[in-house]
Amino acid sequence: MHLVVASGNAHKTAEIRRILGDLVTSVEDLSAHPEIKEIQETGATFEENAVIKALETGRALGDGAWILSDDSGLEVDALGGKPGVYSARYSGAGASDADNRVKLLEKMAGIDGEENSRSARFRCAMVLARGGQKIAVFEGALEGVIANAEKGEQGFGYDSLFIPEGYSETFGQLPPEVKNSMSHRGRALEKFKLWLARQDLPNENGCSNHVGNQKKAEWET
Ligand code: IMP
């Protein structure tokens, strides 16, 4: 399967490529398709936005393309679930990741002390589409807390502010393979892998890729 990630975010694509490894033939993203104009994310949920991105990209690329979209973000309990679907544009249209982190730290100033008061989660919804049809939705989430200051250089977005449950370091400090093994995106992709293992898709040579004898997949749950 040649997969087109319906995103221009090179960090997301790199994580997806690394997590899927040789389960797919190749992974490209919208940087390879400059003819596709920016897709407006008008949905109220991660899943709605993921559907919009997958179907619009599918329409632009035609029937044969396998599209996987990723809509994701951070929900902070003390902020009523914000920034949520607005994570990429938290401090305004065209905001940089750094701008968004500064705004989040400002909003979180003084929120401390009580148990769970800085609790948050990353969420990810992925939609697989082909031929203009939504084929499957894969979701993942990861609980954690918001750090008091940025720590670490790894990753992107809010990684340097997010301490995953069970750890004392941020995703900015943890190695990428540790993040990928537990992240919201990693968890959604585990469900995609289960889905893939149940399919009987022709490979590049026209032969079957069917793995067979799979237990009932968890991707539906
Ligand atoms: P999207 O491209 O509209 O899905 O926006 C995703 C935004 O959520 C990104 O720009 C980041 O700010 C944030 N985000 C999503 N996933 C991650 C992650 O794995 N690490 C850090 N930030 C993330």
Short mmCIF file of C-alpha atoms and ligand atoms in Angstrom, two decimals:
data_model
loop_
_atom_site.label_atom_id
_atom_site.label_comp_id
_atom_site.label_asym_id
_atom_site.label_seq_id
_atom_site.Cartn_x
_atom_site.Cartn_y
_atom_site.Cartn_z
CA MET A 1 0.00 0.00 0.00
CA HIS A 2 1.30 3.43 -0.98
CA LEU A 3 -0.10 5.77 1.64
CA VAL A 4 -0.76 9.49 1.27
CA VAL A 5 -0.91 11.26 4.62
CA ALA A 6 -3.45 14.08 4.31
CA SER A 7 -1.24 16.57 6.14
CA GLY A 8 1.54 18.98 5.39
CA ASN A 9 2.99 18.53 8.87
CA ALA A 10 6.36 16.86 8.29
CA HIS A 11 6.63 15.89 11.98
CA LYS A 12 3.40 13.91 11.85
CA THR A 13 4.45 12.24 8.61
CA ALA A 14 7.84 11.28 10.04
CA GLU A 15 6.18 9.69 13.08
CA ILE A 16 3.67 7.82 10.91
CA ARG A 17 6.41 6.58 8.58
CA ARG A 18 8.52 5.42 11.50
CA ILE A 19 5.65 3.67 13.31
CA LEU A 20 4.35 1.86 10.20
CA GLY A 21 7.81 0.86 8.99
CA ASP A 22 7.65 -1.69 6.19
CA LEU A 23 3.98 -2.50 6.74
CA VAL A 24 3.34 -0.03 3.93
CA THR A 25 5.28 0.35 0.69
CA SER A 26 5.76 4.08 1.03
CA VAL A 27 4.41 7.13 2.81
CA GLU A 28 4.16 10.61 1.32
CA ASP A 29 2.26 13.67 2.44
CA LEU A 30 0.80 16.82 0.95
CA SER A 31 4.23 18.39 0.54
CA ALA A 32 4.41 16.13 -2.54
CA HIS A 33 1.12 17.61 -3.80
CA PRO A 34 1.39 21.41 -3.83
CA GLU A 35 -1.59 21.49 -6.20
CA ILE A 36 -3.84 20.68 -3.21
CA LYS A 37 -4.80 23.95 -1.56
CA GLU A 38 -4.99 24.34 2.21
CA ILE A 39 -7.94 22.34 3.55
CA GLN A 40 -10.29 24.26 5.86
CA GLU A 41 -10.77 22.39 9.14
CA THR A 42 -14.34 23.38 9.92
CA GLY A 43 -15.28 20.36 12.05
CA ALA A 44 -16.16 20.52 15.73
CA THR A 45 -14.32 17.29 16.60
CA PHE A 46 -11.03 15.65 15.69
CA GLU A 47 -12.93 12.96 13.80
CA GLU A 48 -14.94 15.48 11.77
CA ASN A 49 -11.78 17.30 10.75
CA ALA A 50 -10.02 14.03 9.94
CA VAL A 51 -12.93 13.06 7.66
CA ILE A 52 -12.79 16.45 5.90
CA LYS A 53 -9.04 16.14 5.29
CA ALA A 54 -9.22 12.53 4.10
CA LEU A 55 -12.12 13.02 1.68
CA GLU A 56 -10.87 16.34 0.23
CA THR A 57 -7.44 14.87 -0.36
CA GLY A 58 -9.00 11.76 -1.88
CA ARG A 59 -11.09 13.89 -4.25
CA ALA A 60 -7.99 15.75 -5.38
CA LEU A 61 -5.85 12.65 -5.90
CA GLY A 62 -8.40 10.39 -7.54
CA ASP A 63 -9.88 6.98 -6.98
CA GLY A 64 -6.87 4.75 -6.51
CA ALA A 65 -5.07 6.61 -3.73
CA TRP A 66 -5.05 5.33 -0.17
CA ILE A 67 -5.40 8.35 2.10
CA LEU A 68 -4.74 8.45 5.83
CA SER A 69 -5.58 11.70 7.61
CA ASP A 70 -4.53 12.74 11.11
CA ASP A 71 -6.34 15.35 13.14
CA SER A 72 -4.94 15.71 16.59
CA GLY A 73 -4.45 18.07 19.47
CA LEU A 74 -4.20 18.73 23.16
CA GLU A 75 -7.11 18.91 25.64
CA VAL A 76 -6.32 20.64 28.92
CA ASP A 77 -8.83 19.98 31.70
CA ALA A 78 -8.25 23.29 33.55
CA LEU A 79 -9.04 25.11 30.28
CA GLY A 80 -12.28 23.25 29.64
CA GLY A 81 -10.67 21.01 27.01
CA LYS A 82 -8.95 23.82 25.08
CA PRO A 83 -7.08 24.14 22.80
CA GLY A 84 -8.65 20.93 21.42
CA VAL A 85 -9.38 21.11 17.69
CA TYR A 86 -7.82 24.59 17.70
CA SER A 87 -4.43 23.30 18.90
CA ALA A 88 -2.58 24.29 15.71
CA ARG A 89 -4.05 27.83 15.75
CA TYR A 90 -4.37 28.40 19.51
CA SER A 91 -2.74 31.81 19.45
CA GLY A 92 -4.32 32.79 16.13
CA ALA A 93 -4.34 31.92 12.43
CA GLY A 94 -0.83 31.18 11.22
CA ALA A 95 0.49 30.75 14.77
CA SER A 96 3.78 28.94 15.23
CA ASP A 97 4.17 26.02 17.62
CA ALA A 98 6.28 28.31 19.83
CA ASP A 99 3.51 30.98 19.93
CA ASN A 100 1.00 28.33 20.95
CA ARG A 101 3.22 27.02 23.75
CA VAL A 102 3.72 30.53 25.11
CA LYS A 103 -0.04 31.09 25.16
CA LEU A 104 -0.65 27.76 26.89
CA LEU A 105 1.91 28.52 29.60
CA GLU A 106 0.30 31.94 30.13
CA LYS A 107 -3.16 30.39 30.48
CA MET A 108 -1.80 27.80 32.92
CA ALA A 109 -0.03 30.35 35.14
CA GLY A 110 -1.14 29.92 38.72
CA ILE A 111 -2.89 26.61 38.03
CA ASP A 112 -0.97 24.27 40.24
CA GLY A 113 -0.93 22.44 43.48
CA GLU A 114 -4.20 20.55 43.46
CA GLU A 115 -4.07 16.98 42.31
CA ASN A 116 -4.65 16.66 38.54
CA SER A 117 -5.00 20.43 38.13
CA ARG A 118 -2.61 20.43 35.17
CA SER A 119 -4.04 17.24 33.67
CA ALA A 120 -4.34 17.03 29.90
CA ARG A 121 -4.45 14.55 27.08
CA PHE A 122 -3.35 14.31 23.49
CA ARG A 123 -6.00 12.97 21.12
CA CYS A 124 -5.71 11.77 17.56
CA ALA A 125 -8.33 10.72 15.03
CA MET A 126 -7.20 9.11 11.81
CA VAL A 127 -9.42 8.38 8.84
CA LEU A 128 -8.54 5.93 6.09
CA ALA A 129 -10.24 6.73 2.80
CA ARG A 130 -10.15 5.56 -0.79
CA GLY A 131 -12.26 6.30 -3.82
CA GLY A 132 -14.10 9.10 -2.06
CA GLN A 133 -15.25 6.79 0.73
CA LYS A 134 -14.38 6.76 4.41
CA ILE A 135 -13.18 3.22 5.10
CA ALA A 136 -12.27 3.28 8.79
CA VAL A 137 -11.60 5.57 11.75
CA PHE A 138 -8.76 4.91 14.21
CA GLU A 139 -8.49 6.88 17.45
CA GLY A 140 -5.87 7.17 20.15
CA ALA A 141 -5.45 9.22 23.33
CA LEU A 142 -2.76 9.63 25.96
CA GLU A 143 -3.16 11.18 29.41
CA GLY A 144 -0.52 13.41 30.97
CA VAL A 145 0.13 16.76 32.64
CA ILE A 146 1.30 20.17 31.44
CA ALA A 147 4.79 21.05 32.63
CA ASN A 148 5.50 24.41 34.31
CA ALA A 149 8.03 25.35 31.64
CA GLU A 150 9.23 24.08 28.28
CA LYS A 151 11.66 21.19 28.57
CA GLY A 152 13.53 19.38 25.79
CA GLU A 153 14.05 19.85 22.10
CA GLN A 154 12.55 16.67 20.66
CA GLY A 155 9.29 16.50 18.79
CA PHE A 156 7.00 19.36 17.80
CA GLY A 157 3.88 21.24 18.84
CA TYR A 158 3.24 20.92 22.56
CA ASP A 159 5.73 18.06 23.10
CA SER A 160 8.08 20.12 25.26
CA LEU A 161 5.17 20.92 27.60
CA PHE A 162 3.55 17.48 27.86
CA ILE A 163 4.60 14.97 30.50
CA PRO A 164 2.99 11.61 29.72
CA GLU A 165 1.38 9.65 32.53
CA GLY A 166 3.95 7.51 34.38
CA TYR A 167 6.93 9.68 33.37
CA SER A 168 8.66 12.71 34.82
CA GLU A 169 10.08 14.01 31.52
CA THR A 170 8.28 15.75 28.67
CA PHE A 171 7.92 14.36 25.17
CA GLY A 172 10.48 17.01 24.31
CA GLN A 173 12.99 15.16 26.50
CA LEU A 174 12.01 11.54 25.83
CA PRO A 175 13.47 9.72 22.79
CA PRO A 176 11.14 9.59 19.74
CA GLU A 177 10.76 5.82 20.00
CA VAL A 178 9.45 6.19 23.55
CA LYS A 179 6.92 8.80 22.40
CA ASN A 180 5.87 6.68 19.41
CA SER A 181 5.38 3.58 21.57
CA MET A 182 2.66 5.25 23.64
CA SER A 183 1.50 8.44 21.94
CA HIS A 184 -2.04 9.23 20.78
CA ARG A 185 -0.77 8.84 17.19
CA GLY A 186 1.04 5.59 18.02
CA ARG A 187 -2.14 4.21 19.59
CA ALA A 188 -4.31 5.14 16.61
CA LEU A 189 -1.73 3.57 14.30
CA GLU A 190 -1.73 0.33 16.31
CA LYS A 191 -5.42 0.07 15.39
CA PHE A 192 -4.61 0.83 11.77
CA LYS A 193 -2.01 -1.97 11.86
CA LEU A 194 -4.65 -4.40 13.15
CA TRP A 195 -6.95 -3.27 10.35
CA LEU A 196 -4.17 -3.77 7.79
CA ALA A 197 -3.45 -7.26 9.05
CA ARG A 198 -7.05 -8.27 8.38
CA GLN A 199 -7.02 -7.12 4.75
CA ASP A 200 -6.28 -9.05 1.61
CA LEU A 201 -4.67 -6.23 -0.32
CA PRO A 202 -2.65 -6.82 -3.48
CA ASN A 203 0.97 -5.72 -3.07
CA GLU A 204 3.06 -3.99 -5.75
CA ASN A 205 3.48 -7.31 -7.58
CA GLY A 206 -0.24 -8.03 -7.58
CA CYS A 207 0.16 -10.74 -4.93
CA SER A 208 -1.91 -11.05 -1.78
CA ASN A 209 -0.63 -9.54 1.46
CA HIS A 210 -3.13 -11.35 3.62
CA VAL A 211 -1.68 -12.27 7.01
CA GLY A 212 -4.49 -14.61 8.02
CA ASN A 213 -5.54 -16.06 11.36
CA GLN A 214 -5.97 -12.67 12.95
CA LYS A 215 -8.00 -12.39 16.10
CA LYS A 216 -11.00 -10.08 16.01
CA ALA A 217 -9.52 -6.66 15.51
CA GLU A 218 -9.59 -4.07 18.23
CA TRP A 219 -9.67 -1.19 15.79
CA GLU A 220 -13.46 -1.29 15.81
CA THR A 221 -13.68 -0.66 19.56
P1 IMP B 1 -3.80 19.53 13.08
O1 IMP B 1 -2.69 19.50 12.09
O2 IMP B 1 -4.91 20.42 12.72
O3 IMP B 1 -4.25 18.15 13.42
O4 IMP B 1 -3.21 20.18 14.40
C1 IMP B 1 -2.46 19.44 15.25
C2 IMP B 1 -1.83 20.34 16.30
O5 IMP B 1 -1.96 19.70 17.56
C3 IMP B 1 -0.34 20.48 16.06
O6 IMP B 1 -0.05 21.65 15.34
C4 IMP B 1 0.21 20.52 17.45
O7 IMP B 1 0.11 21.83 17.96
C5 IMP B 1 -0.73 19.65 18.24
N1 IMP B 1 -0.27 18.24 18.25
C6 IMP B 1 -0.84 17.18 17.63
N2 IMP B 1 -0.12 16.08 17.84
C7 IMP B 1 0.93 16.45 18.57
C8 IMP B 1 2.05 15.74 19.06
O8 IMP B 1 2.26 14.54 18.85
N3 IMP B 1 2.92 16.47 19.79
C9 IMP B 1 2.76 17.79 20.04
N4 IMP B 1 1.75 18.50 19.58
C10 IMP B 1 0.83 17.84 18.84
#
